[in-house]
């Protein structure tokens, strides 16, 4: 009798379908996939290569959102196009930037560093608020996998133990990654760098890097001539300028040839060109360090 009961329990939990979990960006999908390993695969809304800051849902994606058992997303500062969807569908949602314990930085869009008195050169598309690129501090990724496991446990209590165990393993992996990056990036500390868009504040703060300026103004706009001229000033004393995956490298190339900066490999801080899945997040962080070091060392 006990044997039969045990067999039934096993059968029931094997048949319990996990909820449909919908995620916004490749990084969120990756962290969620780590937590769901062996149970299910979260859906990624963003099309491969698409700019997360500037995207529109297709009807099939809106339908996925409609039927989601859980939506995991960074927050409205990252994907404004998803904010309305999350609100109107009323599906259970976990906003990662609002998870307690998240280390937050303010967006630098309205910072004073470009104040030059003319008041017209540096109009920014950002209006301040939270800088959404918070996964570039791995401590946040570690905090988030635990929060994701907690929300999944509510949506799918049958698999709560698996989610908790996966989150613990993911945290250990992320903490190890963080220590490894801190060690590897030491040669890049205090070497001023230019980047494509204003995504690297968390990475810089965590590992002691110096970002001297970014080509794009705010997050989703092409640079103007006045901004590029001011940027050349900001980049005096910098060593490298990095283009970015999914964006035209010409502005970086022009800056490099005008200023004598080394041009680094394209960085991919949002994982837009990478294969989605649980391995994306550690691969993304490792590739950022590899790319930065390749240029800093003159490779
Ligand atoms: Zn961004």
PDB file of N, CA, C and O in Angstrom, residues 169-238:
ATOM      1  N   UNK A 169      22.238  26.604  -6.026  1.00  0.00           N
ATOM      2  CA  UNK A 169      23.364  26.264  -6.906  1.00  0.00           C
ATOM      3  C   UNK A 169      23.742  27.445  -7.796  1.00  0.00           C
ATOM      4  O   UNK A 169      24.930  27.731  -8.002  1.00  0.00           O
ATOM      5  N   UNK A 170      22.728  28.142  -8.315  1.00  0.00           N
ATOM      6  CA  UNK A 170      22.993  29.291  -9.193  1.00  0.00           C
ATOM      7  C   UNK A 170      23.706  30.398  -8.419  1.00  0.00           C
ATOM      8  O   UNK A 170      24.640  31.029  -8.937  1.00  0.00           O
ATOM      9  N   UNK A 171      23.277  30.620  -7.184  1.00  0.00           N
ATOM     10  CA  UNK A 171      23.924  31.653  -6.365  1.00  0.00           C
ATOM     11  C   UNK A 171      25.401  31.346  -6.157  1.00  0.00           C
ATOM     12  O   UNK A 171      26.248  32.230  -6.268  1.00  0.00           O
ATOM     13  N   UNK A 172      25.691  30.086  -5.867  1.00  0.00           N
ATOM     14  CA  UNK A 172      27.091  29.694  -5.650  1.00  0.00           C
ATOM     15  C   UNK A 172      27.913  29.952  -6.908  1.00  0.00           C
ATOM     16  O   UNK A 172      29.033  30.468  -6.854  1.00  0.00           O
ATOM     17  N   UNK A 173      27.324  29.609  -8.055  1.00  0.00           N
ATOM     18  CA  UNK A 173      28.015  29.803  -9.330  1.00  0.00           C
ATOM     19  C   UNK A 173      28.252  31.294  -9.604  1.00  0.00           C
ATOM     20  O   UNK A 173      29.321  31.705 -10.060  1.00  0.00           O
ATOM     21  N   UNK A 174      27.251  32.116  -9.301  1.00  0.00           N
ATOM     22  CA  UNK A 174      27.341  33.551  -9.573  1.00  0.00           C
ATOM     23  C   UNK A 174      28.356  34.210  -8.633  1.00  0.00           C
ATOM     24  O   UNK A 174      29.126  35.084  -9.040  1.00  0.00           O
ATOM     25  N   UNK A 175      28.384  33.784  -7.379  1.00  0.00           N
ATOM     26  CA  UNK A 175      29.332  34.353  -6.421  1.00  0.00           C
ATOM     27  C   UNK A 175      30.768  34.017  -6.832  1.00  0.00           C
ATOM     28  O   UNK A 175      31.678  34.853  -6.749  1.00  0.00           O
ATOM     29  N   UNK A 176      30.956  32.799  -7.338  1.00  0.00           N
ATOM     30  CA  UNK A 176      32.271  32.399  -7.828  1.00  0.00           C
ATOM     31  C   UNK A 176      32.668  33.224  -9.063  1.00  0.00           C
ATOM     32  O   UNK A 176      33.809  33.677  -9.193  1.00  0.00           O
ATOM     33  N   UNK A 177      31.702  33.429  -9.935  1.00  0.00           N
ATOM     34  CA  UNK A 177      31.917  34.246 -11.133  1.00  0.00           C
ATOM     35  C   UNK A 177      32.338  35.668 -10.749  1.00  0.00           C
ATOM     36  O   UNK A 177      33.274  36.245 -11.319  1.00  0.00           O
ATOM     37  N   UNK A 178      31.651  36.227  -9.772  1.00  0.00           N
ATOM     38  CA  UNK A 178      31.936  37.590  -9.308  1.00  0.00           C
ATOM     39  C   UNK A 178      33.380  37.707  -8.811  1.00  0.00           C
ATOM     40  O   UNK A 178      34.102  38.649  -9.167  1.00  0.00           O
ATOM     41  N   UNK A 179      33.797  36.732  -8.012  1.00  0.00           N
ATOM     42  CA  UNK A 179      35.167  36.755  -7.483  1.00  0.00           C
ATOM     43  C   UNK A 179      36.187  36.620  -8.608  1.00  0.00           C
ATOM     44  O   UNK A 179      37.220  37.314  -8.633  1.00  0.00           O
ATOM     45  N   UNK A 180      35.876  35.772  -9.565  1.00  0.00           N
ATOM     46  CA  UNK A 180      36.762  35.566 -10.709  1.00  0.00           C
ATOM     47  C   UNK A 180      36.881  36.848 -11.542  1.00  0.00           C
ATOM     48  O   UNK A 180      37.989  37.247 -11.940  1.00  0.00           O
ATOM     49  N   UNK A 181      35.754  37.518 -11.765  1.00  0.00           N
ATOM     50  CA  UNK A 181      35.773  38.758 -12.556  1.00  0.00           C
ATOM     51  C   UNK A 181      36.562  39.847 -11.836  1.00  0.00           C
ATOM     52  O   UNK A 181      37.319  40.599 -12.456  1.00  0.00           O
ATOM     53  N   UNK A 182      36.371  39.933 -10.515  1.00  0.00           N
ATOM     54  CA  UNK A 182      37.083  40.957  -9.738  1.00  0.00           C
ATOM     55  C   UNK A 182      38.593  40.771  -9.891  1.00  0.00           C
ATOM     56  O   UNK A 182      39.350  41.733 -10.063  1.00  0.00           O
ATOM     57  N   UNK A 183      39.025  39.534  -9.856  1.00  0.00           N
ATOM     58  CA  UNK A 183      40.442  39.224  -9.991  1.00  0.00           C
ATOM     59  C   UNK A 183      40.928  39.516 -11.419  1.00  0.00           C
ATOM     60  O   UNK A 183      41.941  40.192 -11.622  1.00  0.00           O
ATOM     61  N   UNK A 184      40.166  39.039 -12.395  1.00  0.00           N
ATOM     62  CA  UNK A 184      40.607  39.183 -13.786  1.00  0.00           C
ATOM     63  C   UNK A 184      40.618  40.637 -14.246  1.00  0.00           C
ATOM     64  O   UNK A 184      41.430  41.017 -15.085  1.00  0.00           O
ATOM     65  N   UNK A 185      39.689  41.439 -13.733  1.00  0.00           N
ATOM     66  CA  UNK A 185      39.577  42.819 -14.223  1.00  0.00           C
ATOM     67  C   UNK A 185      40.534  43.791 -13.535  1.00  0.00           C
ATOM     68  O   UNK A 185      40.558  44.975 -13.872  1.00  0.00           O
ATOM     69  N   UNK A 186      41.328  43.288 -12.611  1.00  0.00           N
ATOM     70  CA  UNK A 186      42.276  44.180 -11.927  1.00  0.00           C
ATOM     71  C   UNK A 186      43.143  45.001 -12.883  1.00  0.00           C
ATOM     72  O   UNK A 186      43.323  46.202 -12.683  1.00  0.00           O
ATOM     73  N   UNK A 187      43.677  44.393 -13.965  1.00  0.00           N
ATOM     74  CA  UNK A 187      44.512  45.193 -14.881  1.00  0.00           C
ATOM     75  C   UNK A 187      43.739  46.318 -15.586  1.00  0.00           C
ATOM     76  O   UNK A 187      44.357  47.222 -16.143  1.00  0.00           O
ATOM     77  N   UNK A 188      42.407  46.239 -15.589  1.00  0.00           N
ATOM     78  CA  UNK A 188      41.601  47.258 -16.275  1.00  0.00           C
ATOM     79  C   UNK A 188      41.159  48.377 -15.339  1.00  0.00           C
ATOM     80  O   UNK A 188      40.554  49.362 -15.772  1.00  0.00           O
ATOM     81  N   UNK A 189      41.463  48.221 -14.058  1.00  0.00           N
ATOM     82  CA  UNK A 189      41.033  49.247 -13.086  1.00  0.00           C
ATOM     83  C   UNK A 189      41.723  50.567 -13.396  1.00  0.00           C
ATOM     84  O   UNK A 189      42.893  50.605 -13.729  1.00  0.00           O
ATOM     85  N   UNK A 190      40.964  51.627 -13.290  1.00  0.00           N
ATOM     86  CA  UNK A 190      41.507  52.986 -13.441  1.00  0.00           C
ATOM     87  C   UNK A 190      42.029  53.282 -14.848  1.00  0.00           C
ATOM     88  O   UNK A 190      42.721  54.268 -15.050  1.00  0.00           O
ATOM     89  N   UNK A 191      41.717  52.418 -15.826  1.00  0.00           N
ATOM     90  CA  UNK A 191      42.009  52.745 -17.223  1.00  0.00           C
ATOM     91  C   UNK A 191      40.712  53.289 -17.829  1.00  0.00           C
ATOM     92  O   UNK A 191      39.762  52.535 -17.990  1.00  0.00           O
ATOM     93  N   UNK A 192      40.626  54.599 -18.129  1.00  0.00           N
ATOM     94  CA  UNK A 192      39.348  55.133 -18.625  1.00  0.00           C
ATOM     95  C   UNK A 192      38.935  54.494 -19.961  1.00  0.00           C
ATOM     96  O   UNK A 192      39.768  54.307 -20.856  1.00  0.00           O
ATOM     97  N   UNK A 193      37.665  54.156 -20.053  1.00  0.00           N
ATOM     98  CA  UNK A 193      37.129  53.469 -21.224  1.00  0.00           C
ATOM     99  C   UNK A 193      35.939  54.233 -21.788  1.00  0.00           C
ATOM    100  O   UNK A 193      35.176  54.845 -21.039  1.00  0.00           O
ATOM    101  N   UNK A 194      35.776  54.179 -23.114  1.00  0.00           N
ATOM    102  CA  UNK A 194      34.571  54.706 -23.741  1.00  0.00           C
ATOM    103  C   UNK A 194      33.698  53.542 -24.187  1.00  0.00           C
ATOM    104  O   UNK A 194      34.202  52.493 -24.585  1.00  0.00           O
ATOM    105  N   UNK A 195      32.382  53.715 -24.091  1.00  0.00           N
ATOM    106  CA  UNK A 195      31.459  52.623 -24.427  1.00  0.00           C
ATOM    107  C   UNK A 195      30.371  53.136 -25.354  1.00  0.00           C
ATOM    108  O   UNK A 195      30.260  54.345 -25.602  1.00  0.00           O
ATOM    109  N   UNK A 196      29.554  52.208 -25.851  1.00  0.00           N
ATOM    110  CA  UNK A 196      28.509  52.620 -26.785  1.00  0.00           C
ATOM    111  C   UNK A 196      27.312  53.242 -26.077  1.00  0.00           C
ATOM    112  O   UNK A 196      26.879  54.331 -26.394  1.00  0.00           O
ATOM    113  N   UNK A 197      26.743  52.519 -25.113  1.00  0.00           N
ATOM    114  CA  UNK A 197      25.589  53.127 -24.408  1.00  0.00           C
ATOM    115  C   UNK A 197      25.741  53.022 -22.901  1.00  0.00           C
ATOM    116  O   UNK A 197      26.578  52.304 -22.382  1.00  0.00           O
ATOM    117  N   UNK A 198      24.956  53.804 -22.216  1.00  0.00           N
ATOM    118  CA  UNK A 198      25.152  54.025 -20.794  1.00  0.00           C
ATOM    119  C   UNK A 198      24.647  52.833 -19.988  1.00  0.00           C
ATOM    120  O   UNK A 198      23.674  52.927 -19.255  1.00  0.00           O
ATOM    121  N   UNK A 199      25.333  51.704 -20.154  1.00  0.00           N
ATOM    122  CA  UNK A 199      24.873  50.456 -19.546  1.00  0.00           C
ATOM    123  C   UNK A 199      25.823  49.929 -18.478  1.00  0.00           C
ATOM    124  O   UNK A 199      25.498  48.966 -17.796  1.00  0.00           O
ATOM    125  N   UNK A 200      26.983  50.558 -18.332  1.00  0.00           N
ATOM    126  CA  UNK A 200      28.083  49.895 -17.631  1.00  0.00           C
ATOM    127  C   UNK A 200      28.341  50.433 -16.215  1.00  0.00           C
ATOM    128  O   UNK A 200      29.370  50.128 -15.619  1.00  0.00           O
ATOM    129  N   UNK A 201      27.429  51.235 -15.698  1.00  0.00           N
ATOM    130  CA  UNK A 201      27.634  51.831 -14.381  1.00  0.00           C
ATOM    131  C   UNK A 201      27.812  50.798 -13.280  1.00  0.00           C
ATOM    132  O   UNK A 201      28.669  50.930 -12.403  1.00  0.00           O
ATOM    133  N   UNK A 202      26.995  49.745 -13.319  1.00  0.00           N
ATOM    134  CA  UNK A 202      27.085  48.711 -12.287  1.00  0.00           C
ATOM    135  C   UNK A 202      28.381  47.919 -12.401  1.00  0.00           C
ATOM    136  O   UNK A 202      29.019  47.587 -11.401  1.00  0.00           O
ATOM    137  N   UNK A 203      28.755  47.606 -13.640  1.00  0.00           N
ATOM    138  CA  UNK A 203      29.997  46.860 -13.867  1.00  0.00           C
ATOM    139  C   UNK A 203      31.188  47.675 -13.370  1.00  0.00           C
ATOM    140  O   UNK A 203      32.080  47.167 -12.680  1.00  0.00           O
ATOM    141  N   UNK A 204      31.179  48.965 -13.725  1.00  0.00           N
ATOM    142  CA  UNK A 204      32.279  49.848 -13.339  1.00  0.00           C
ATOM    143  C   UNK A 204      32.364  49.981 -11.824  1.00  0.00           C
ATOM    144  O   UNK A 204      33.449  49.901 -11.240  1.00  0.00           O
ATOM    145  N   UNK A 205      31.216  50.164 -11.183  1.00  0.00           N
ATOM    146  CA  UNK A 205      31.215  50.339  -9.730  1.00  0.00           C
ATOM    147  C   UNK A 205      31.688  49.064  -9.028  1.00  0.00           C
ATOM    148  O   UNK A 205      32.438  49.118  -8.058  1.00  0.00           O
ATOM    149  N   UNK A 206      31.261  47.923  -9.533  1.00  0.00           N
ATOM    150  CA  UNK A 206      31.598  46.669  -8.874  1.00  0.00           C
ATOM    151  C   UNK A 206      33.086  46.336  -8.989  1.00  0.00           C
ATOM    152  O   UNK A 206      33.694  45.816  -8.061  1.00  0.00           O
ATOM    153  N   UNK A 207      33.675  46.640 -10.170  1.00  0.00           N
ATOM    154  CA  UNK A 207      35.045  46.178 -10.410  1.00  0.00           C
ATOM    155  C   UNK A 207      36.063  47.315 -10.515  1.00  0.00           C
ATOM    156  O   UNK A 207      37.196  47.103 -10.947  1.00  0.00           O
ATOM    157  N   UNK A 208      35.653  48.520 -10.136  1.00  0.00           N
ATOM    158  CA  UNK A 208      36.602  49.628 -10.106  1.00  0.00           C
ATOM    159  C   UNK A 208      37.015  50.127 -11.480  1.00  0.00           C
ATOM    160  O   UNK A 208      38.104  50.666 -11.638  1.00  0.00           O
ATOM    161  N   UNK A 209      36.136  49.965 -12.479  1.00  0.00           N
ATOM    162  CA  UNK A 209      36.449  50.464 -13.820  1.00  0.00           C
ATOM    163  C   UNK A 209      36.044  51.933 -13.932  1.00  0.00           C
ATOM    164  O   UNK A 209      35.233  52.428 -13.151  1.00  0.00           O
ATOM    165  N   UNK A 210      36.602  52.620 -14.920  1.00  0.00           N
ATOM    166  CA  UNK A 210      36.242  54.018 -15.154  1.00  0.00           C
ATOM    167  C   UNK A 210      35.648  54.159 -16.551  1.00  0.00           C
ATOM    168  O   UNK A 210      36.330  53.897 -17.543  1.00  0.00           O
ATOM    169  N   UNK A 211      34.379  54.527 -16.612  1.00  0.00           N
ATOM    170  CA  UNK A 211      33.741  54.783 -17.909  1.00  0.00           C
ATOM    171  C   UNK A 211      33.811  56.293 -18.154  1.00  0.00           C
ATOM    172  O   UNK A 211      33.207  57.083 -17.436  1.00  0.00           O
ATOM    173  N   UNK A 212      34.572  56.686 -19.197  1.00  0.00           N
ATOM    174  CA  UNK A 212      34.790  58.117 -19.442  1.00  0.00           C
ATOM    175  C   UNK A 212      33.651  58.744 -20.237  1.00  0.00           C
ATOM    176  O   UNK A 212      33.436  59.955 -20.166  1.00  0.00           O
ATOM    177  N   UNK A 213      32.925  57.944 -20.996  1.00  0.00           N
ATOM    178  CA  UNK A 213      31.815  58.505 -21.764  1.00  0.00           C
ATOM    179  C   UNK A 213      31.157  57.446 -22.619  1.00  0.00           C
ATOM    180  O   UNK A 213      31.707  56.363 -22.814  1.00  0.00           O
ATOM    181  N   UNK A 214      29.940  57.745 -23.090  1.00  0.00           N
ATOM    182  CA  UNK A 214      29.264  56.799 -23.978  1.00  0.00           C
ATOM    183  C   UNK A 214      28.763  57.514 -25.232  1.00  0.00           C
ATOM    184  O   UNK A 214      28.402  58.690 -25.193  1.00  0.00           O
ATOM    185  N   UNK A 215      28.761  56.763 -26.327  1.00  0.00           N
ATOM    186  CA  UNK A 215      28.424  57.316 -27.632  1.00  0.00           C
ATOM    187  C   UNK A 215      26.945  57.667 -27.714  1.00  0.00           C
ATOM    188  O   UNK A 215      26.578  58.774 -28.082  1.00  0.00           O
ATOM    189  N   UNK A 216      26.082  56.706 -27.374  1.00  0.00           N
ATOM    190  CA  UNK A 216      24.641  56.959 -27.451  1.00  0.00           C
ATOM    191  C   UNK A 216      24.234  57.838 -26.280  1.00  0.00           C
ATOM    192  O   UNK A 216      24.757  57.727 -25.177  1.00  0.00           O
ATOM    193  N   UNK A 217      23.276  58.716 -26.535  1.00  0.00           N
ATOM    194  CA  UNK A 217      22.758  59.545 -25.450  1.00  0.00           C
ATOM    195  C   UNK A 217      21.538  58.843 -24.892  1.00  0.00           C
ATOM    196  O   UNK A 217      20.621  58.509 -25.629  1.00  0.00           O
ATOM    197  N   UNK A 218      21.529  58.653 -23.595  1.00  0.00           N
ATOM    198  CA  UNK A 218      20.434  57.893 -23.030  1.00  0.00           C
ATOM    199  C   UNK A 218      20.528  56.483 -23.555  1.00  0.00           C
ATOM    200  O   UNK A 218      21.616  55.981 -23.821  1.00  0.00           O
ATOM    201  N   UNK A 219      19.406  55.838 -23.775  1.00  0.00           N
ATOM    202  CA  UNK A 219      19.455  54.432 -24.108  1.00  0.00           C
ATOM    203  C   UNK A 219      19.066  54.084 -25.527  1.00  0.00           C
ATOM    204  O   UNK A 219      19.528  53.101 -26.075  1.00  0.00           O
ATOM    205  N   UNK A 220      18.213  54.830 -26.146  1.00  0.00           N
ATOM    206  CA  UNK A 220      17.662  54.343 -27.415  1.00  0.00           C
ATOM    207  C   UNK A 220      17.861  55.337 -28.559  1.00  0.00           C
ATOM    208  O   UNK A 220      17.175  55.282 -29.557  1.00  0.00           O
ATOM    209  N   UNK A 221      18.806  56.254 -28.416  1.00  0.00           N
ATOM    210  CA  UNK A 221      18.917  57.290 -29.436  1.00  0.00           C
ATOM    211  C   UNK A 221      20.304  57.344 -30.053  1.00  0.00           C
ATOM    212  O   UNK A 221      21.305  57.036 -29.418  1.00  0.00           O
ATOM    213  N   UNK A 222      20.342  57.746 -31.298  1.00  0.00           N
ATOM    214  CA  UNK A 222      21.624  57.911 -31.969  1.00  0.00           C
ATOM    215  C   UNK A 222      22.278  59.203 -31.492  1.00  0.00           C
ATOM    216  O   UNK A 222      21.592  60.165 -31.157  1.00  0.00           O
ATOM    217  N   UNK A 223      23.609  59.188 -31.468  1.00  0.00           N
ATOM    218  CA  UNK A 223      24.304  60.372 -30.966  1.00  0.00           C
ATOM    219  C   UNK A 223      24.211  61.541 -31.954  1.00  0.00           C
ATOM    220  O   UNK A 223      24.213  61.343 -33.160  1.00  0.00           O
ATOM    221  N   UNK A 224      24.147  62.733 -31.439  1.00  0.00           N
ATOM    222  CA  UNK A 224      24.197  63.922 -32.277  1.00  0.00           C
ATOM    223  C   UNK A 224      25.642  64.387 -32.414  1.00  0.00           C
ATOM    224  O   UNK A 224      26.522  63.972 -31.652  1.00  0.00           O
ATOM    225  N   UNK A 225      25.871  65.265 -33.396  1.00  0.00           N
ATOM    226  CA  UNK A 225      27.233  65.751 -33.654  1.00  0.00           C
ATOM    227  C   UNK A 225      27.802  66.484 -32.437  1.00  0.00           C
ATOM    228  O   UNK A 225      28.976  66.322 -32.091  1.00  0.00           O
ATOM    229  N   UNK A 226      26.959  67.282 -31.776  1.00  0.00           N
ATOM    230  CA  UNK A 226      27.436  68.054 -30.625  1.00  0.00           C
ATOM    231  C   UNK A 226      27.853  67.114 -29.489  1.00  0.00           C
ATOM    232  O   UNK A 226      28.870  67.333 -28.821  1.00  0.00           O
ATOM    233  N   UNK A 227      27.060  66.069 -29.302  1.00  0.00           N
ATOM    234  CA  UNK A 227      27.392  65.096 -28.256  1.00  0.00           C
ATOM    235  C   UNK A 227      28.723  64.412 -28.571  1.00  0.00           C
ATOM    236  O   UNK A 227      29.553  64.226 -27.683  1.00  0.00           O
ATOM    237  N   UNK A 228      28.926  64.047 -29.833  1.00  0.00           N
ATOM    238  CA  UNK A 228      30.168  63.358 -30.206  1.00  0.00           C
ATOM    239  C   UNK A 228      31.379  64.270 -30.000  1.00  0.00           C
ATOM    240  O   UNK A 228      32.433  63.817 -29.558  1.00  0.00           O
ATOM    241  N   UNK A 229      31.200  65.565 -30.302  1.00  0.00           N
ATOM    242  CA  UNK A 229      32.302  66.512 -30.096  1.00  0.00           C
ATOM    243  C   UNK A 229      32.649  66.604 -28.611  1.00  0.00           C
ATOM    244  O   UNK A 229      33.827  66.577 -28.224  1.00  0.00           O
ATOM    245  N   UNK A 230      31.631  66.688 -27.762  1.00  0.00           N
ATOM    246  CA  UNK A 230      31.860  66.756 -26.313  1.00  0.00           C
ATOM    247  C   UNK A 230      32.480  65.459 -25.811  1.00  0.00           C
ATOM    248  O   UNK A 230      33.340  65.471 -24.923  1.00  0.00           O
ATOM    249  N   UNK A 231      32.059  64.359 -26.422  1.00  0.00           N
ATOM    250  CA  UNK A 231      32.578  63.052 -26.019  1.00  0.00           C
ATOM    251  C   UNK A 231      34.075  62.949 -26.298  1.00  0.00           C
ATOM    252  O   UNK A 231      34.824  62.376 -25.501  1.00  0.00           O
ATOM    253  N   UNK A 232      34.509  63.519 -27.417  1.00  0.00           N
ATOM    254  CA  UNK A 232      35.953  63.508 -27.721  1.00  0.00           C
ATOM    255  C   UNK A 232      36.739  64.148 -26.580  1.00  0.00           C
ATOM    256  O   UNK A 232      37.824  63.685 -26.231  1.00  0.00           O
ATOM    257  N   UNK A 233      36.174  65.203 -26.003  1.00  0.00           N
ATOM    258  CA  UNK A 233      36.806  65.847 -24.837  1.00  0.00           C
ATOM    259  C   UNK A 233      36.845  64.896 -23.650  1.00  0.00           C
ATOM    260  O   UNK A 233      37.875  64.738 -22.993  1.00  0.00           O
ATOM    261  N   UNK A 234      35.688  64.285 -23.377  1.00  0.00           N
ATOM    262  CA  UNK A 234      35.590  63.375 -22.228  1.00  0.00           C
ATOM    263  C   UNK A 234      36.573  62.217 -22.351  1.00  0.00           C
ATOM    264  O   UNK A 234      37.019  61.665 -21.347  1.00  0.00           O
ATOM    265  N   UNK A 235      36.853  61.830 -23.590  1.00  0.00           N
ATOM    266  CA  UNK A 235      37.668  60.627 -23.801  1.00  0.00           C
ATOM    267  C   UNK A 235      39.163  60.928 -23.839  1.00  0.00           C
ATOM    268  O   UNK A 235      39.965  60.019 -24.032  1.00  0.00           O
ATOM    269  N   UNK A 236      39.531  62.209 -23.649  1.00  0.00           N
ATOM    270  CA  UNK A 236      40.967  62.511 -23.563  1.00  0.00           C
ATOM    271  C   UNK A 236      41.542  61.770 -22.363  1.00  0.00           C
ATOM    272  O   UNK A 236      41.032  61.871 -21.255  1.00  0.00           O
ATOM    273  N   UNK A 237      42.566  61.008 -22.583  1.00  0.00           N
ATOM    274  CA  UNK A 237      43.142  60.224 -21.488  1.00  0.00           C
ATOM    275  C   UNK A 237      42.580  58.829 -21.391  1.00  0.00           C
ATOM    276  O   UNK A 237      43.057  58.017 -20.610  1.00  0.00           O
ATOM    277  N   UNK A 238      41.522  58.548 -22.183  1.00  0.00           N
ATOM    278  CA  UNK A 238      40.982  57.186 -22.198  1.00  0.00           C
ATOM    279  C   UNK A 238      41.853  56.308 -23.085  1.00  0.00           C
ATOM    280  O   UNK A 238      42.659  56.797 -23.879  1.00  0.00           O
TER     281      UNK A 238
END
